[in-house]
XYZ file of C-alpha atoms in Angstrom:
321
model
C -181.518 -90.044 37.108
C -185.170 -88.894 35.652
C -187.333 -86.141 37.507
C -190.010 -88.402 39.574
C -194.490 -88.085 39.308
C -196.196 -90.162 41.436
C -198.363 -91.974 39.026
C -198.869 -95.616 38.086
C -196.680 -95.103 35.173
C -194.122 -92.764 35.571
C -193.004 -92.465 39.204
C -190.369 -94.250 37.957
C -186.607 -92.978 37.255
C -184.683 -94.475 34.753
C -183.265 -97.004 36.544
C -186.368 -98.723 38.108
C -188.085 -98.278 34.736
C -185.273 -100.191 33.050
C -186.148 -102.470 35.614
C -190.358 -102.636 35.017
C -189.452 -103.056 31.202
C -186.827 -105.812 30.510
C -183.999 -103.255 29.684
C -180.631 -103.340 31.182
C -180.214 -100.006 32.578
C -181.958 -97.594 29.605
C -185.894 -97.717 30.110
C -187.453 -98.477 26.511
C -189.816 -95.902 24.739
C -193.272 -97.116 23.283
C -191.470 -97.025 19.946
C -189.312 -99.957 20.738
C -191.630 -102.464 21.887
C -195.134 -103.380 20.724
C -196.749 -103.320 24.628
C -195.923 -101.432 28.006
C -194.795 -104.421 30.258
C -197.758 -104.869 32.693
C -198.414 -103.718 35.929
C -198.161 -106.459 38.468
C -196.742 -104.331 41.322
C -199.960 -105.463 44.033
C -200.063 -100.885 45.896
C -200.024 -99.749 41.982
C -203.327 -102.003 41.178
C -207.641 -101.073 41.577
C -209.973 -104.172 43.390
C -210.592 -105.542 39.557
C -206.695 -105.452 38.025
C -205.939 -107.210 41.075
C -208.796 -109.779 40.464
C -208.173 -110.352 37.122
C -204.459 -111.034 37.304
C -205.272 -113.487 40.309
C -207.471 -115.132 38.271
C -204.350 -116.119 35.702
C -202.384 -116.821 38.311
C -203.079 -116.626 41.807
C -199.046 -116.398 42.783
C -197.881 -112.969 45.676
C -194.451 -112.787 45.076
C -192.712 -110.821 49.026
C -189.575 -108.787 48.555
C -187.672 -108.451 51.554
C -184.280 -106.615 52.667
C -182.925 -103.985 54.794
C -181.732 -100.908 54.713
C -178.305 -101.649 54.928
C -174.561 -100.503 54.551
C -173.591 -101.682 50.645
C -169.879 -100.400 50.960
C -168.799 -97.203 49.342
C -169.792 -97.525 45.805
C -173.540 -99.057 46.354
C -176.691 -97.585 48.211
C -178.225 -98.926 51.532
C -180.927 -100.285 49.948
C -179.340 -102.842 47.496
C -181.470 -106.417 49.507
C -185.175 -105.059 48.776
C -184.410 -103.569 46.162
C -182.704 -106.296 43.659
C -185.328 -109.121 45.302
C -188.474 -106.493 44.214
C -186.877 -106.156 40.687
C -186.612 -110.062 39.538
C -190.227 -110.718 41.572
C -191.516 -107.732 39.010
C -189.266 -109.589 36.151
C -190.960 -112.567 37.327
C -194.250 -111.820 37.427
C -194.231 -110.465 34.429
C -192.953 -113.152 32.696
C -195.218 -115.597 34.795
C -197.538 -114.618 36.451
C -198.674 -113.421 39.512
C -198.320 -110.023 41.121
C -195.981 -108.446 43.152
C -196.371 -106.937 47.329
C -194.750 -104.109 48.150
C -190.602 -105.136 49.511
C -190.260 -104.908 53.442
C -187.153 -103.286 54.509
C -186.594 -105.290 57.834
C -185.432 -108.602 58.707
C -182.380 -110.245 60.953
C -179.169 -108.678 61.639
C -176.915 -106.333 59.460
C -173.278 -105.338 59.243
C -171.824 -103.374 62.393
C -171.073 -100.258 60.008
C -172.853 -97.029 59.852
C -176.320 -96.354 58.355
C -177.606 -100.242 59.504
C -181.023 -100.332 60.475
C -180.582 -103.727 62.732
C -184.241 -105.091 63.910
C -183.527 -108.495 65.399
C -179.859 -109.511 65.963
C -177.551 -111.381 63.717
C -177.373 -114.443 64.241
C -180.158 -115.144 66.227
C -182.713 -117.330 64.751
C -185.140 -116.233 67.339
C -186.932 -113.309 65.841
C -189.744 -111.486 68.021
C -190.093 -109.056 65.502
C -189.313 -110.080 61.438
C -190.839 -113.218 61.974
C -194.526 -112.894 63.162
C -194.721 -109.986 60.298
C -193.698 -112.810 57.951
C -196.820 -115.079 59.771
C -199.371 -112.337 59.294
C -198.135 -111.651 55.817
C -199.117 -115.183 54.705
C -202.364 -115.124 56.372
C -203.360 -112.059 55.002
C -202.130 -113.290 51.370
C -203.804 -116.603 51.301
C -207.080 -114.651 53.316
C -207.259 -113.102 49.718
C -207.414 -115.278 47.906
C -203.979 -116.313 46.730
C -203.112 -119.990 46.269
C -199.044 -119.434 46.351
C -196.634 -117.707 47.799
C -192.902 -116.763 47.092
C -191.025 -114.782 49.566
C -187.973 -114.179 47.956
C -185.106 -112.302 50.405
C -182.349 -110.324 49.559
C -180.705 -109.823 52.755
C -178.963 -113.361 53.744
C -177.701 -113.669 56.553
C -177.642 -116.858 58.110
C -180.504 -116.467 60.750
C -182.382 -114.444 57.661
C -182.511 -117.508 55.868
C -183.191 -119.740 58.228
C -186.340 -117.688 59.660
C -187.517 -117.074 56.248
C -187.185 -120.514 55.503
C -188.472 -121.814 58.386
C -191.506 -120.121 58.457
C -192.087 -120.954 54.707
C -192.503 -124.371 55.720
C -194.847 -123.879 58.702
C -197.768 -121.301 56.973
C -197.304 -124.237 53.889
C -198.356 -126.752 56.607
C -200.592 -124.513 58.294
C -202.222 -122.815 55.114
C -202.258 -126.112 53.003
C -201.198 -124.074 49.868
C -197.010 -123.882 48.802
C -195.051 -121.235 50.538
C -191.691 -120.916 49.375
C -188.726 -118.727 51.479
C -185.131 -118.297 49.621
C -182.741 -116.107 49.201
C -182.349 -115.152 45.515
C -179.037 -116.573 45.025
C -179.815 -120.084 45.615
C -181.890 -120.219 42.654
C -178.016 -119.171 40.395
C -175.765 -121.356 42.737
C -175.653 -122.760 39.468
C -174.248 -119.747 37.580
C -171.654 -118.903 40.164
C -173.794 -116.483 42.257
C -172.956 -118.235 45.660
C -173.990 -115.352 47.764
C -171.440 -111.998 48.865
C -172.205 -108.980 50.323
C -171.743 -105.732 48.351
C -169.341 -107.997 46.318
C -169.686 -109.532 42.769
C -172.600 -110.785 42.744
C -175.110 -108.581 44.692
C -172.576 -104.920 42.753
C -173.635 -107.428 38.786
C -177.312 -107.541 39.821
C -177.747 -103.677 40.808
C -175.169 -102.294 37.683
C -177.647 -104.758 35.460
C -181.090 -103.806 37.320
C -180.564 -100.469 38.731
C -177.171 -99.019 37.271
C -177.801 -95.247 38.526
C -177.093 -96.954 42.046
C -173.410 -97.803 41.611
C -170.007 -96.281 41.261
C -167.535 -98.030 41.251
C -164.631 -95.478 41.245
C -165.985 -94.575 44.801
C -164.698 -98.379 46.056
C -160.684 -96.804 46.447
C -158.513 -100.130 47.254
C -158.775 -103.114 48.959
C -159.756 -104.288 51.263
C -162.863 -102.690 50.858
C -164.997 -101.591 53.806
C -167.876 -103.472 54.534
C -167.210 -105.196 51.245
C -167.231 -109.459 51.794
C -166.501 -112.085 48.961
C -165.187 -111.361 45.325
C -163.868 -108.269 44.289
C -166.822 -105.992 43.103
C -164.421 -104.419 40.223
C -164.907 -107.787 38.630
C -168.811 -107.024 38.070
C -170.483 -106.071 35.304
C -174.010 -105.456 33.960
C -173.867 -108.133 31.473
C -172.421 -110.398 34.049
C -175.824 -108.993 36.195
C -177.808 -109.636 32.836
C -176.652 -113.609 33.130
C -177.503 -113.909 36.955
C -181.308 -112.053 36.696
C -181.907 -114.526 33.569
C -181.360 -117.788 35.801
C -182.824 -115.935 38.826
C -186.372 -114.914 37.205
C -186.701 -117.758 34.628
C -187.034 -120.080 37.975
C -188.953 -117.741 39.609
C -191.222 -116.944 36.437
C -191.412 -121.079 35.953
C -192.508 -121.774 40.251
C -195.357 -118.707 39.979
C -196.992 -120.150 37.192
C -197.324 -123.071 38.278
C -197.039 -123.368 42.326
C -200.949 -122.312 42.680
C -201.409 -125.858 40.545
C -199.727 -127.777 43.260
C -202.195 -131.033 44.224
C -201.627 -132.002 47.420
C -199.172 -134.890 47.072
C -196.722 -132.335 45.112
C -197.238 -129.924 48.557
C -196.818 -132.242 50.561
C -192.812 -133.825 48.692
C -191.786 -129.306 48.421
C -192.930 -128.931 52.357
C -190.987 -132.536 52.754
C -187.649 -131.280 51.136
C -188.111 -127.451 52.389
C -188.538 -128.815 56.151
C -185.016 -131.367 55.731
C -182.788 -127.966 54.407
C -184.514 -125.627 56.813
C -184.059 -128.143 59.734
C -180.052 -129.233 58.687
C -179.577 -125.814 58.671
C -180.441 -124.926 61.335
C -178.746 -127.902 63.627
C -175.606 -127.984 61.627
C -174.141 -126.131 64.794
C -175.247 -128.175 67.753
C -175.864 -125.124 69.586
C -172.010 -124.462 69.831
C -170.673 -124.523 66.325
C -171.062 -121.099 63.878
C -174.561 -120.363 62.940
C -173.090 -120.627 59.181
C -171.849 -124.528 59.630
C -174.402 -125.658 57.368
C -173.435 -123.176 55.022
C -169.910 -124.616 54.189
C -170.660 -126.772 50.928
C -173.589 -125.485 50.222
C -171.761 -124.279 46.813
C -171.421 -127.930 46.022
C -174.043 -129.434 47.541
C -176.610 -127.311 46.329
C -175.740 -125.981 43.562
C -178.957 -127.511 41.796
C -181.117 -126.515 43.885
C -182.718 -124.098 41.921
C -183.187 -125.943 39.017
C -184.304 -129.379 41.146
C -186.812 -126.524 42.392
C -188.003 -125.180 39.666
C -188.390 -129.073 37.622
C -190.393 -130.577 40.499
C -187.777 -132.831 41.378
C -188.095 -131.835 45.299
C -186.594 -135.149 46.239
C -183.403 -134.665 44.705
C -182.835 -131.529 47.211
C -183.738 -133.834 49.851
C -181.096 -135.948 49.466
C -178.118 -132.900 48.601
C -179.404 -131.835 51.997
C -178.006 -135.303 54.153
C -174.899 -134.020 52.457
C -174.656 -130.584 54.005
């Protein structure tokens, strides 16, 4: 890892710089590119730069994650790190700016080095939901016309809280607010969500290769790993998933600020139907994950439909969850 210096362009280590530059693992040198990637991280911009970027595309990304055990082979900041890197790439491609990642949410594994802010499997968030609400209010007050909340942490309750808050704030603020886990945008690419397994490991191998050490895994079963064997992951897999997710986020970022009221209403109806089904499926008795039993099949084209604004198709698919 390279030495960090705290400046607007030089604070990044090699892996993080690669995420900014668009290269899988090696930060590109000036001679390798015609120009430096635009700075889209809100906290590194001056007022005039924010206003200029917002005038071109008034979308603000909010990455979410937690501090949580992600196996012996990966770092505890995986969730927010990957969400942040994906948002940066999407903003550089489609427009918009990226707020600092929020480390905190609902639930987490019962393993060391995991910070749990709200209880796992509880949709009654006392800390996370009001924080998201206030962030949305401030973003709208600052002049942003669309918000994309991307969570890299996705227990069932986390997903419900994020999407339900986004739906409610879309209605209250009169602007589109999308709240989704990143894997929902790549279900058709075979990424069905996991924990420190194939999908998350592949993304980190591409976005932040210095953070993954598969040799530390040992033999299965792997502690705190849920899903397909992470030893099957590759940076190539991560690149393919990244491209799928980023292309859809970039399309949304470019289009959402210009949605008219009819389009906004169609979007809200589809998202509201999805989160209502996720919330109601257990009927207060079953496991909170009940609505996800067939999600990878039924909602397979969610990301495609969302980017193409085929919201009615999302709503139709929800009925089969």
